[in-house]
Amino acid sequence: MSEEKLYAVKNAKGLYLSMSADTLHRWREGQIDATTSQRIAHDLCTQYGGHVVTFVEEPKKVVLTNEQAEIVEDAHEDCCPAMYISKHGLDEQLLINAYVNGYTVAKEKKYNVKVPHTKEVWYYKSGDTDLLTICPADKELRGKFTESEIEHYGLQDCEKEEVTDDDE
């Protein structure tokens, strides 16, 4: 992973040294001038005092499924997290990045599923095993299925339409 670092010069009072080429070097509060050259920052410290402060861009959080997030959470509780991830995860690099840099859980897509060979009849869930049919007006209220639910009920061959956040 290649990270671009920025360097600034800060004094004991918490003020930063202005490094702009078009202005005089002076200590400022609230405004930070930075350089990509660590050498320039050290030279300015020698001339004006203070110390070099390094800024590194925060790594982006990894997006995981619920199952992957569980593995990362359990790894935090294990005495050997890398070994735990290696044993339980298929995409070790992704899970290690999530362990180190943090993660978010992807929101599972939901769908309305149409009953085959009908004009406008849609499925909805009634309990864990029962499927009932509803008219188009009610599908917005009760007809949302995740991919895993579509597979569970054997609806893979049915026409489906994704439910967007606007519809929820």
N, CA and C of each residue as an Amber inpcrd file, in Angstrom:
protein
   504
   0.8470000  -1.1730000   0.0000000   0.0000000   0.0000000   0.0000000
   0.8890000   1.2320000   0.0000000   0.7240000   2.0700000  -0.9690000
   1.5140000   3.2880000  -1.1030000   0.7330000   4.4430000  -0.4810000
   1.3460000   5.0880000   0.4960000   0.6770000   6.2090000   1.1570000
   1.4580000   7.4830000   0.9040000   0.7730000   8.5270000   0.5090000
   1.3750000   9.8380000   0.3220000   1.3620000  10.5270000   1.6790000
   2.5310000  10.9440000   2.1490000   2.6260000  11.6110000   3.4350000
   2.8440000  13.1030000   3.2210000   2.3190000  13.8750000   4.1490000
   2.5330000  15.3130000   4.1650000   3.2340000  15.6630000   5.4650000
   4.1060000  16.6760000   5.4020000   4.8750000  17.0840000   6.5700000
   4.6320000  18.5620000   6.8530000   4.5080000  18.8820000   8.1480000
   4.3570000  20.2680000   8.5780000   5.2950000  20.4910000   9.7550000
   5.5130000  21.7560000  10.0800000   6.3700000  22.1040000  11.2150000
   5.4910000  22.7450000  12.2820000   5.5750000  22.2090000  13.4920000
   4.7290000  22.6600000  14.6110000   5.6310000  23.0230000  15.7850000
   5.2530000  24.1010000  16.5100000   6.0490000  24.4800000  17.6750000
   5.3800000  23.9970000  18.9600000   6.0200000  24.2680000  20.1060000
   5.5290000  23.7950000  21.4020000   4.1950000  24.4310000  21.7960000
   3.8670000  25.5670000  21.2080000   2.5950000  26.2380000  21.5040000
   1.4460000  25.7110000  20.6420000   1.7420000  24.7970000  19.7370000
   0.7160000  24.2290000  18.8720000   0.4740000  25.0150000  17.5990000
   1.3470000  25.9640000  17.2930000   1.2230000  26.7490000  16.0670000
   2.0180000  26.0860000  14.9450000   1.5420000  26.2570000  13.7160000
   2.2090000  25.6700000  12.5500000   2.9520000  26.7490000  11.7710000
   4.0930000  26.3670000  11.2150000   4.9030000  27.2860000  10.4440000
   4.3520000  27.3960000   9.0310000   4.1980000  28.6490000   8.5750000
   3.7710000  28.8890000   7.2040000   4.9050000  28.4950000   6.2790000
   4.5940000  27.6860000   5.2490000   5.6330000  27.2330000   4.3230000
   5.4050000  27.7310000   2.9080000   4.4330000  28.5960000   2.7080000
   4.1440000  29.0780000   1.3540000   5.3390000  29.8350000   0.8050000
   5.6310000  29.5960000  -0.4610000   6.7890000  30.2410000  -1.0970000
   6.5860000  31.7430000  -1.2560000   5.3210000  32.1780000  -1.3720000
   5.0540000  33.5940000  -1.6210000   4.8590000  34.4240000  -0.3490000
   4.9580000  33.8110000   0.8340000   4.8000000  34.5640000   2.0870000
   6.0180000  34.3460000   2.9760000   6.1580000  35.2110000   3.9640000
   7.2170000  35.0390000   4.9480000   6.8660000  33.8640000   5.8420000
   7.8900000  33.1580000   6.2820000   7.6500000  32.0400000   7.1910000
   7.2830000  32.6160000   8.5540000   6.0980000  32.2640000   9.0400000
   5.6760000  32.7130000  10.3690000   4.7650000  31.6530000  10.9620000
   4.6010000  31.7210000  12.2750000   3.7910000  30.7340000  12.9920000
   2.3300000  31.1410000  12.9320000   1.4580000  30.2020000  12.5890000
   0.0290000  30.4840000  12.4540000  -0.7880000  29.4790000  13.2550000
  -1.9450000  29.9430000  13.6780000  -2.8690000  29.0570000  14.3740000
  -4.0170000  28.7240000  13.4250000  -4.3800000  27.4600000  13.3580000
  -5.5350000  27.0680000  12.5710000  -5.2620000  26.7820000  11.1150000
  -4.2300000  27.3470000  10.5430000  -3.9140000  27.0940000   9.1360000
  -2.6440000  26.2730000   9.0780000  -2.7160000  25.1630000   8.3680000
  -1.5600000  24.2820000   8.2790000  -1.0610000  24.2630000   6.8380000
   0.1750000  24.6660000   6.6450000   0.8400000  24.5070000   5.3510000
   1.6700000  23.2440000   5.4560000   1.6110000  22.4250000   4.4180000
   2.3380000  21.1610000   4.4510000   3.1320000  20.9860000   3.1650000
   4.1010000  20.1010000   3.2410000   4.9220000  19.7720000   2.0810000
   5.0260000  18.2530000   1.9750000   5.2870000  17.7630000   0.7720000
   5.4900000  16.3240000   0.5980000   6.9520000  15.9530000   0.8280000
   7.8040000  16.9510000   1.0690000   9.2340000  16.7130000   1.2780000
   9.5790000  16.7510000   2.7650000   9.9680000  15.6120000   3.2890000
  10.3860000  15.5470000   4.6810000  11.6640000  16.3690000   4.8880000
  12.5040000  16.4140000   3.8810000  13.7570000  17.1570000   3.9390000
  13.5040000  18.6570000   4.1360000  12.5660000  19.2150000   3.3700000
  12.2280000  20.6410000   3.5060000  11.7080000  20.9210000   4.9150000
  10.8460000  20.0520000   5.4210000  10.2890000  20.2390000   6.7640000
  11.3970000  20.2280000   7.8150000  12.3570000  19.3050000   7.6980000
  13.4650000  19.2570000   8.6570000  14.3530000  20.4970000   8.5540000
  14.5940000  20.9640000   7.3380000  15.3970000  22.1780000   7.1550000
  14.7180000  23.3820000   7.8070000  13.4040000  23.4830000   7.6630000
  12.6640000  24.5860000   8.2920000  12.7120000  24.4800000   9.8160000
  12.6960000  23.2670000  10.3510000  12.8320000  23.0750000  11.8060000
  14.1800000  23.5910000  12.2930000  15.2080000  23.2900000  11.5420000
  16.5440000  23.7430000  11.9070000  16.6180000  25.2670000  11.9150000
  15.9770000  25.8880000  10.9490000  16.0380000  27.3500000  10.8170000
  15.0850000  28.0620000  11.7840000  13.8760000  27.5500000  11.9910000
  12.8620000  28.2630000  12.7710000  12.4720000  27.5900000  14.0880000
  12.9840000  26.4050000  14.3550000  12.6100000  25.6750000  15.5580000
  11.3760000  24.8180000  15.3050000  10.8720000  24.2010000  16.3520000
   9.6970000  23.3460000  16.2410000  10.0680000  21.9110000  15.8930000
   9.0960000  21.1370000  15.5450000   9.3290000  19.7350000  15.1840000
   8.4410000  19.3540000  13.9940000   8.8330000  18.2950000  13.2910000
   8.1030000  17.8520000  12.1160000   6.9000000  17.0000000  12.5520000
   5.7680000  17.3050000  11.9580000   4.5510000  16.5290000  12.1810000
   4.2120000  15.8460000  10.8580000   3.9240000  14.5450000  10.9120000
   3.6090000  13.7900000   9.7030000   2.1040000  13.5480000   9.6270000
   1.5370000  13.8170000   8.4620000   0.1200000  13.5480000   8.2190000
   0.0310000  12.3960000   7.2170000  -0.7560000  11.3970000   7.5400000
  -0.9670000  10.2650000   6.6440000  -2.4650000  10.1520000   6.4130000
  -2.8620000   9.9650000   5.1610000  -4.2830000   9.8350000   4.8460000
  -4.8240000   8.5740000   5.5010000  -5.9600000   8.7020000   6.1430000
  -6.5850000   7.5640000   6.8120000  -7.0390000   6.5450000   5.7690000
  -6.7100000   5.2710000   5.9840000  -7.1210000   4.2600000   5.0020000
  -8.6440000   4.1170000   4.9700000  -9.1560000   3.7580000   3.7980000
 -10.5930000   3.5930000   3.6490000 -11.0410000   2.3000000   4.3080000
 -12.2330000   2.3360000   4.8870000 -12.7870000   1.1380000   5.4970000
 -13.2100000   0.1600000   4.4050000 -13.0810000  -1.1080000   4.7100000
 -13.4210000  -2.1800000   3.7890000 -14.9180000  -2.4740000   3.9160000
 -15.5720000  -2.7990000   2.8030000 -16.9840000  -3.1640000   2.8220000
 -17.0780000  -4.6890000   2.8730000 -17.7700000  -5.2100000   3.8880000
 -17.8810000  -6.6480000   4.1000000 -19.3370000  -7.1010000   4.1010000
 -19.5170000  -8.3960000   3.8930000 -20.8380000  -9.0080000   4.0780000
 -21.0190000  -9.2530000   5.5760000 -22.2240000  -9.6120000   5.9790000
 -22.4810000  -9.9180000   7.3920000 -21.5830000 -11.0640000   7.8740000
 -21.4330000 -12.0950000   7.0380000 -20.6270000 -13.2570000   7.4110000
 -19.1600000 -12.8760000   7.5930000 -18.6410000 -12.0590000   6.6780000
 -17.2500000 -11.6200000   6.7800000 -17.0500000 -10.7500000   8.0260000
 -18.0070000  -9.8840000   8.3260000 -17.9190000  -9.0220000   9.5100000
 -17.8800000  -9.8690000  10.7790000 -18.6380000 -10.9520000  10.8140000
 -18.6230000 -11.8540000  11.9720000 -17.2400000 -12.4490000  12.1690000
 -16.5990000 -12.8500000  11.0730000 -15.2510000 -13.4270000  11.1600000
 -14.2820000 -12.3930000  11.7360000 -14.3520000 -11.1540000  11.2580000
 -13.4500000 -10.0970000  11.7400000 -13.7200000  -9.8120000  13.2150000
 -14.9840000  -9.7440000  13.6090000 -15.3220000  -9.5070000  15.0200000
 -14.7900000 -10.6230000  15.9080000 -14.9840000 -11.8720000  15.4800000
 -14.4910000 -13.0120000  16.2560000 -12.9660000 -13.0100000  16.3210000
 -12.3100000 -12.5540000  15.2540000 -10.8460000 -12.4810000  15.2350000
 -10.3380000 -11.5030000  16.2920000 -11.0980000 -10.4330000  16.5520000
 -10.7020000  -9.4590000  17.5800000 -10.6740000 -10.0960000  18.9640000
 -11.4660000 -11.1210000  19.1580000 -11.5370000 -11.7920000  20.4600000
 -10.5790000 -12.9770000  20.5540000  -9.9580000 -13.3640000  19.4530000
  -9.0700000 -14.5150000  19.4150000  -7.6460000 -14.1030000  19.7780000
  -6.8850000 -15.0380000  20.3450000  -5.5040000 -14.7190000  20.7310000
  -4.5800000 -14.6150000  19.5180000  -4.9420000 -15.2380000  18.4110000
  -4.1480000 -15.1700000  17.1660000  -5.0670000 -14.7610000  16.0260000
  -5.3630000 -13.4560000  15.9000000  -6.3460000 -12.9940000  14.9200000
  -6.0340000 -13.3900000  13.4810000  -4.7800000 -13.2780000  13.0560000
  -4.4300000 -13.6140000  11.6740000  -4.6830000 -15.0880000  11.3920000
  -4.3440000 -15.9380000  12.3480000  -4.5700000 -17.3710000  12.1760000
  -6.0770000 -17.6670000  12.1410000  -6.8340000 -16.9690000  12.9810000
  -8.2880000 -17.1630000  13.0010000  -8.8900000 -16.7860000  11.6470000
  -8.4700000 -15.6490000  11.1120000  -8.9740000 -15.2010000   9.8050000
  -8.5610000 -16.1880000   8.7170000  -7.3320000 -16.6660000   8.7880000
  -6.8500000 -17.6220000   7.7960000  -7.6720000 -18.9070000   7.8040000
  -8.0710000 -19.3580000   8.9880000  -8.8590000 -20.5900000   9.0980000
 -10.3000000 -20.4120000   8.6350000 -10.8630000 -19.2220000   8.8500000
 -12.3040000 -19.0310000   8.6320000 -12.6830000 -18.2180000   7.4010000
 -11.7260000 -17.5210000   6.8140000 -12.0740000 -16.6280000   5.7110000
 -11.5300000 -17.0990000   4.3760000 -12.2760000 -16.8310000   3.3260000
 -11.8170000 -17.1680000   1.9790000 -10.9320000 -16.0720000   1.4120000
 -11.2780000 -14.8240000   1.6610000 -10.5090000 -13.6910000   1.1560000
  -9.7020000 -13.0950000   2.3140000  -8.5740000 -13.7570000   2.6180000
  -7.7790000 -13.3780000   3.7850000  -7.3080000 -11.9320000   3.7380000
  -6.8420000 -11.4740000   2.5710000  -6.3150000 -10.1100000   2.4450000
  -7.3930000  -9.0860000   2.7750000  -8.5870000  -9.2840000   2.2500000
  -9.7090000  -8.3800000   2.5210000 -10.0260000  -8.3460000   4.0120000
 -10.0820000  -9.5260000   4.6370000 -10.4380000  -9.5980000   6.0590000
  -9.3420000  -9.0290000   6.9530000  -8.0910000  -9.2260000   6.5740000
  -6.9880000  -8.6260000   7.3520000  -7.0490000  -7.1070000   7.2420000
  -7.3040000  -6.5800000   6.0310000  -7.4530000  -5.1230000   5.8610000
  -8.6030000  -4.6080000   6.7220000  -9.7000000  -5.3350000   6.7640000
 -10.8460000  -4.9300000   7.5760000 -10.4800000  -4.9440000   9.0580000
  -9.7300000  -5.9450000   9.4770000  -9.2960000  -6.0590000  10.8740000
  -8.4440000  -4.8600000  11.2670000  -7.5270000  -4.4620000  10.3820000
  -6.5780000  -3.3860000  10.6800000  -7.1930000  -2.0020000  10.4870000
  -7.9070000  -1.7950000   9.3620000  -8.3670000  -0.4590000   8.9840000
  -9.8230000  -0.1690000   9.3260000 -10.5570000  -1.1650000   9.7580000
 -11.9760000  -0.9840000  10.0410000 -12.8060000  -1.3920000   8.8340000
 -14.1150000  -1.5210000   9.0540000 -14.9870000  -1.9840000   7.9750000
 -16.3990000  -1.4630000   8.1680000 -17.1660000  -1.5590000   7.1010000
 -18.5990000  -1.3210000   7.1610000 -19.2650000  -2.5480000   6.5570000
 -20.4990000  -2.7870000   6.9510000 -21.2330000  -3.9360000   6.4320000
 -22.1210000  -3.4650000   5.2880000 -22.0070000  -4.1610000   4.1650000
 -22.7980000  -3.8110000   2.9830000 -24.2730000  -4.0520000   3.2710000
 -25.0840000  -3.1180000   2.8440000 -26.5170000  -3.2620000   2.9980000
 -27.0040000  -4.2580000   1.9470000 -27.7260000  -5.2720000   2.3910000
 -28.1840000  -6.3150000   1.4860000 -29.3030000  -5.7900000   0.5990000
 -29.1910000  -6.0620000  -0.7030000 -30.2210000  -5.6240000  -1.6440000
 -31.5030000  -6.4080000  -1.3830000 -32.6270000  -5.7560000  -1.6530000
 -33.9270000  -6.4110000  -1.5100000 -34.6850000  -6.3010000  -2.8160000
 -35.5650000  -7.2760000  -3.0430000 -36.2830000  -7.3590000  -4.3090000
 -37.7470000  -7.6780000  -4.0640000 -38.5960000  -7.2140000  -4.9710000
 -39.9640000  -7.7030000  -5.0800000 -39.9130000  -8.8080000  -6.1280000
 -40.5780000  -9.9370000  -5.8550000 -40.5090000 -11.0920000  -6.7410000
 -41.8940000 -11.3860000  -7.2950000 -41.9750000 -11.4180000  -8.6180000
 -43.2470000 -11.6130000  -9.3100000 -43.5490000 -13.1050000  -9.4660000
 -44.8140000 -13.4650000  -9.2720000 -45.2550000 -14.8390000  -9.4780000
 -45.1930000 -15.1160000 -10.9880000 -44.5620000 -16.2240000 -11.3990000
 -44.4450000 -16.5080000 -12.8320000 -45.8090000 -16.7030000 -13.4970000
 -45.8880000 -16.3220000 -14.7700000 -47.0740000 -16.5420000 -15.6180000
 -48.3190000 -15.8170000 -15.1120000 -48.1380000 -14.6870000 -14.4380000
 -49.2870000 -13.8720000 -14.0110000 -49.0400000 -12.4480000 -14.4730000
 -50.1200000 -11.6800000 -14.5160000 -49.9600000 -10.2820000 -14.9440000
 -49.3340000  -9.4480000 -13.8370000 -49.9610000  -9.3460000 -12.7010000
 -49.4670000  -8.4750000 -11.6310000 -49.6890000  -9.0920000 -10.2550000
 -49.1270000 -10.2410000 -10.0230000 -49.2230000 -10.8580000  -8.6980000
 -47.8080000 -11.0460000  -8.1820000 -47.5960000 -10.7110000  -6.9020000
 -46.2660000 -10.7370000  -6.3050000 -46.2800000 -11.6040000  -5.0560000
 -45.1230000 -12.1700000  -4.7200000 -44.9840000 -12.9870000  -3.5170000
 -44.7210000 -12.1110000  -2.2980000 -45.1320000 -12.6300000  -1.1460000
 -44.6520000 -12.0770000   0.1110000 -44.4970000 -13.2060000   1.1090000
 -43.7170000 -12.9650000   2.1700000 -43.4110000 -13.9940000   3.1620000
 -44.4610000 -13.9850000   4.2610000 -44.8570000 -15.1900000   4.6630000
 -45.7380000 -15.3470000   5.8080000 -45.1010000 -16.4090000   6.6860000
 -44.3390000 -16.0010000   7.6530000 -43.5890000 -16.9500000   8.4750000
 -42.3070000 -17.3530000   7.7660000 -41.6520000 -18.3990000   8.2860000
 -40.3780000 -18.8360000   7.7320000 -40.5170000 -19.6830000   6.4720000
 -41.6420000 -20.3420000   6.2960000 -41.7490000 -21.2790000   5.1760000
 -42.8740000 -20.9670000   4.2130000 -43.8120000 -20.1420000   4.5890000
 -44.9770000 -19.9000000   3.7450000 -44.7890000 -18.6890000   2.8370000
 -45.2550000 -18.8440000   1.5950000 -45.3050000 -17.7440000   0.6430000
 -46.7570000 -17.5240000   0.2670000 -47.1590000 -16.2770000   0.2710000
 -48.5100000 -15.9270000  -0.1510000 -48.3870000 -14.9450000  -1.3080000
 -49.4870000 -14.7060000  -2.0010000 -49.4580000 -13.7600000  -3.1100000
 -50.2450000 -12.5170000  -2.7520000 -49.8230000 -11.4000000  -3.3370000
 -50.4640000 -10.1200000  -3.0540000 -50.5800000  -9.3190000  -4.3370000
 -51.4240000  -8.3100000  -4.2920000 -51.6030000  -7.4410000  -5.4460000
 -50.4850000  -6.3980000  -5.4840000 -50.3030000  -5.6970000  -6.5910000
 -49.1950000  -4.7360000  -6.7260000 -49.1500000  -3.6690000  -5.6390000
 -50.2850000  -3.1950000  -5.1690000 -50.2810000  -2.1290000  -4.1590000
 -49.6510000  -2.6090000  -2.8540000 -49.8810000  -3.8640000  -2.4910000
 -49.3460000  -4.3940000  -1.2340000 -47.8770000  -4.8170000  -1.3280000
 -47.3640000  -5.0380000  -2.5220000 -45.9810000  -5.5060000  -2.6540000
 -44.9980000  -4.4990000  -2.0700000 -45.3530000  -3.2190000  -2.1320000
 -44.4610000  -2.1870000  -1.5840000 -44.3620000  -2.3100000  -0.0660000
 -45.4150000  -2.8260000   0.5580000 -45.4330000  -2.9220000   2.0080000
 -44.7670000  -4.1960000   2.5310000 -45.0050000  -5.3260000   1.8350000
 -44.5860000  -6.5920000   2.4280000 -43.7850000  -7.5040000   1.5230000
 -43.5070000  -7.1360000   0.3110000 -42.9560000  -8.0850000  -0.6360000
 -41.4550000  -8.0850000  -0.7930000 -40.6760000  -7.5870000   0.1490000
 -39.2340000  -7.4430000  -0.0340000 -38.4810000  -8.7110000   0.3700000
 -37.6430000  -9.2240000  -0.5620000 -36.8500000 -10.4250000  -0.3260000
 -35.3690000 -10.1110000  -0.5350000 -34.5030000 -10.6880000   0.2950000
 -33.0590000 -10.6200000   0.0540000 -32.6900000 -11.7480000  -0.8990000
 -31.4570000 -11.7090000  -1.4400000 -30.9980000 -12.7850000  -2.3310000
 -31.0630000 -14.1400000  -1.6310000 -30.6470000 -14.1890000  -0.3620000
 -30.6590000 -15.4650000   0.3600000 -32.0870000 -15.9630000   0.5720000
 -33.0360000 -15.0540000   0.7800000 -34.4340000 -15.4710000   0.9240000
 -34.9910000 -15.9730000  -0.4040000 -34.6180000 -15.3380000  -1.4970000
 -35.0550000 -15.7840000  -2.8240000 -34.5660000 -17.2090000  -3.0610000
 -33.3170000 -17.4770000  -2.6730000 -32.7730000 -18.8250000  -2.8140000
 -33.4900000 -19.7970000  -1.8750000 -33.7280000 -19.3800000  -0.6410000
 -34.3940000 -20.2270000   0.3570000 -35.7790000 -20.6690000  -0.1210000
 -36.5280000 -19.7630000  -0.7090000 -37.8820000 -20.0810000  -1.1670000
 -37.9020000 -20.6560000  -2.5870000 -36.7520000 -20.7900000  -3.2430000
 -36.6870000 -21.3650000  -4.5780000 -37.2800000 -20.4620000  -5.6510000
 -37.0650000 -19.1500000  -5.5250000 -37.6510000 -18.1820000  -6.4460000
 -36.6280000 -17.6370000  -7.4540000 -35.5020000 -18.3330000  -7.6500000
 -34.4380000 -17.8340000  -8.5160000 -34.9030000 -17.5960000  -9.9460000
 -35.8490000 -18.3990000 -10.4400000 -36.2940000 -18.2800000 -11.8330000
 -37.3890000 -17.2360000 -12.0250000 -37.8320000 -16.6250000 -10.9660000
 -38.9150000 -15.6320000 -11.0550000 -38.3620000 -14.2670000 -11.4470000
 -39.2130000 -13.4770000 -12.0620000 -38.8600000 -12.0910000 -12.3720000
 -38.7730000 -11.3260000 -11.0540000 -37.7870000 -10.4600000 -10.9400000
 -37.6460000  -9.6700000  -9.7090000 -37.2900000  -8.2450000 -10.0750000
 -37.6440000  -7.3300000  -9.1980000 -37.2590000  -5.9280000  -9.3710000
 -36.6380000  -5.4540000  -8.0740000 -35.4940000  -4.7590000  -8.1960000
 -34.7770000  -4.2930000  -7.0070000 -35.5720000  -3.1750000  -6.3320000
 -35.5750000  -3.2260000  -4.9940000 -36.2130000  -2.1870000  -4.2040000
 -35.1130000  -1.2050000  -3.8330000 -35.2570000   0.0480000  -4.2270000
 -34.2500000   1.0600000  -3.9180000 -34.5520000   1.6970000  -2.5760000
 -33.6050000   2.4870000  -2.0890000 -33.7900000   3.1820000  -0.8090000
 -35.0000000   4.1160000  -0.8540000 -35.3050000   4.6410000  -2.0380000
 -36.4630000   5.5340000  -2.1950000 -37.7600000   4.7900000  -1.9050000
 -37.7690000   3.4800000  -2.2170000 -38.9730000   2.6840000  -2.0360000
 -39.1590000   2.2190000  -0.6080000 -38.0850000   2.2060000   0.1750000
 -38.1770000   1.6710000   1.5350000 -38.7130000   2.7010000   2.4950000
